[in-house]
XYZ file of C-alpha atoms in Angstrom:
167
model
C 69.087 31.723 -5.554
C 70.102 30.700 -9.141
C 67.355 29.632 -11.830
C 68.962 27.154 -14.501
C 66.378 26.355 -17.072
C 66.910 23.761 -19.665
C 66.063 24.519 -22.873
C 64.575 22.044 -25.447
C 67.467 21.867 -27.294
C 69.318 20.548 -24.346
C 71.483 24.022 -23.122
C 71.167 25.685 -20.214
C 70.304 29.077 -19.495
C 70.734 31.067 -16.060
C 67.799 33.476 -15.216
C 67.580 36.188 -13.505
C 63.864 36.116 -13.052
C 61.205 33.441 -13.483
C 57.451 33.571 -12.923
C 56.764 30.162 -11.213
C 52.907 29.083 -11.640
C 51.559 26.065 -9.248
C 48.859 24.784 -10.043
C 46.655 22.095 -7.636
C 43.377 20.679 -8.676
C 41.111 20.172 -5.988
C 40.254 16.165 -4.518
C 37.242 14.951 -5.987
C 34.227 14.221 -3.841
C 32.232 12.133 -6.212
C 32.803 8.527 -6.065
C 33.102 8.957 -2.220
C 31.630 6.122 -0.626
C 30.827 4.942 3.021
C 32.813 2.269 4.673
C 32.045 -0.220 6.031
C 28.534 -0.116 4.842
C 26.150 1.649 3.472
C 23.467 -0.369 5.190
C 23.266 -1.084 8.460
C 21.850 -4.256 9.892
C 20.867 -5.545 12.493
C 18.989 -2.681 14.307
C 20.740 -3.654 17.957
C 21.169 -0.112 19.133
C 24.597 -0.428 18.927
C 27.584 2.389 17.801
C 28.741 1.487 13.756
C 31.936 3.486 13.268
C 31.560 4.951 9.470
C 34.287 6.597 7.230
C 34.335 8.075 4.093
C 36.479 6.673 0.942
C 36.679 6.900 -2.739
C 37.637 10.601 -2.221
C 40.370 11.100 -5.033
C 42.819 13.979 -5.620
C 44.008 14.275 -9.275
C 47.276 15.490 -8.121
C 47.572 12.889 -6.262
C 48.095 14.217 -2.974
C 47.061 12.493 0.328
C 43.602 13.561 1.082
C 42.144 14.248 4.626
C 38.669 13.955 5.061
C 36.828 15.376 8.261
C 33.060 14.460 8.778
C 31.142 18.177 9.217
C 27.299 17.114 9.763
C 24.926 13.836 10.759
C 21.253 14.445 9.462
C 19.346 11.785 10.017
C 15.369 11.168 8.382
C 13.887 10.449 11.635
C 13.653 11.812 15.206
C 16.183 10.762 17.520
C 13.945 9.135 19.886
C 11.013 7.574 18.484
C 8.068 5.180 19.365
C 9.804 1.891 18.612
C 13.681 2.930 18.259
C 15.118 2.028 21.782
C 15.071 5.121 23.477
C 18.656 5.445 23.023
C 20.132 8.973 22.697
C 22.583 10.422 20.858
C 22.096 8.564 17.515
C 25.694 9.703 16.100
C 29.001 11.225 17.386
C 32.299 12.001 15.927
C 31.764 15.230 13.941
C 34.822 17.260 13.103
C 37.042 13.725 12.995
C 37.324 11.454 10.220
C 35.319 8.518 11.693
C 31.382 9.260 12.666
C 29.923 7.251 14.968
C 26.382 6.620 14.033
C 23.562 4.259 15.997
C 22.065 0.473 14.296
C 18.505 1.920 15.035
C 15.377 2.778 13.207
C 11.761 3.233 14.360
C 9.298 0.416 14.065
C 6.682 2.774 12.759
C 8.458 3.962 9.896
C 10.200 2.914 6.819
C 13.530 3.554 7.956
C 16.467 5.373 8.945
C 18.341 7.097 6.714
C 21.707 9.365 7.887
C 23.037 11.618 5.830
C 27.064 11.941 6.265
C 28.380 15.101 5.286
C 32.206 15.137 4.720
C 34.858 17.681 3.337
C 38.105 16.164 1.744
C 41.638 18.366 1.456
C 44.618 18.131 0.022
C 46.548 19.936 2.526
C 47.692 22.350 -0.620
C 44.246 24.153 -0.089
C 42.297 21.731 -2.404
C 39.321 21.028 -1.071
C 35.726 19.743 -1.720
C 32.606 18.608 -0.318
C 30.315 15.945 -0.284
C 27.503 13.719 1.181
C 27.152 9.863 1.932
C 24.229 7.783 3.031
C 24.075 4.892 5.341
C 20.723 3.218 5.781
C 19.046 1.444 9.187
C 16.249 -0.600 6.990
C 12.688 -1.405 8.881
C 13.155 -5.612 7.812
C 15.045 -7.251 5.643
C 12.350 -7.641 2.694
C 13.779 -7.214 -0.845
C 14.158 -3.529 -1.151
C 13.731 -2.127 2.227
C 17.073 -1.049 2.387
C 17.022 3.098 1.776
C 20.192 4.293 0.597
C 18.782 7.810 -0.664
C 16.118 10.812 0.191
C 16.237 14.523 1.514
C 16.165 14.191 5.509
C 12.563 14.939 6.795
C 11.734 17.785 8.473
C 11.743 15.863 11.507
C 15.590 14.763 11.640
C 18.258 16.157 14.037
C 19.950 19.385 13.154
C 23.493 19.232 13.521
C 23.878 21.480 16.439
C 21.659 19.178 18.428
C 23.858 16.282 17.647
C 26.897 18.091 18.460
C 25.668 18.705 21.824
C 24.646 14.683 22.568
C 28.187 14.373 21.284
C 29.858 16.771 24.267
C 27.364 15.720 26.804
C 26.830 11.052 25.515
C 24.481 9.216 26.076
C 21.243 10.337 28.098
């Protein structure tokens, strides 16, 4: 291969050897947002299919975000909540599938959507959305942040509801 580098004043100049540096900057995770919503509403029971966007790569490279992990702030099956079993699905794709329900005892559901976003140039980060199952519809029940309780769903326990559906 030939190396022909221009100089600034215009000539070029074959090389016999170059060092070539390329650099990538990782996507950025921060302004990463949950689509369609972040609050869910009404609590029917029903599957809400949720991805992740705002995910931005300064190189500008197409981004691929997988979901990795579905915490959620409550048990999934509750007094009140519908009996209805698993509560998400769809980890290790890019669209989660997560359930309209929330116990009638408690404030709430909150999930917690863990995502990681790549380049495809080995770019990557990480990051975290929330989508919230509100108890009513009075000004400022909707959660949209909090640590999941002790109580919620690890993610190995979802990942088996996801192999084995509904039960």
């Amino acid at each position: 291969a030939v190396l022909i580098a221009v100089l600034s004043s215009g000539l070029e100049q074959t090389l016999d050897t170059a060092n070539l540096t390329v650099v990538n900057e990782a996507p950025d995770c921060d302004a990463a947002v949950a689509v369609p919503a972040t609050v869910l509403w009404e609590p029917n029971h029903k599957f809400t299919a949720i991805s992740i966007t705002g995910v931005t790569d300064p190189d500008g490279d197409p981004v691929t975000t997988t979901i990795t992990a579905v915490l959620q702030d409550e048990p999934a099956n509750d007094i009140g909540d519908g009996s209805t079993c698993p509560d998400a699905q769809g980890t290790g794709t890019p669209t989660v599938q997560v359930r309209a329900e929330r116990s009638g005892k408690r404030d709430g559901r909150v999930y917690h959507i863990r995502f990681q976003a790549e380049d495809g140039r080995g770019g990557a980060c990480t990051g975290e959305v929330a989508v919230c199952v509100p108890h009513d519809r009075r000004p400022g029940a909707a959660l949209t942040h909090g640590a999941p309780a002790a109580q919620m769903d690890t993610l190995a326990e979802l990942e088996t509801a996801d192999l084995w559906g509904a039960h």
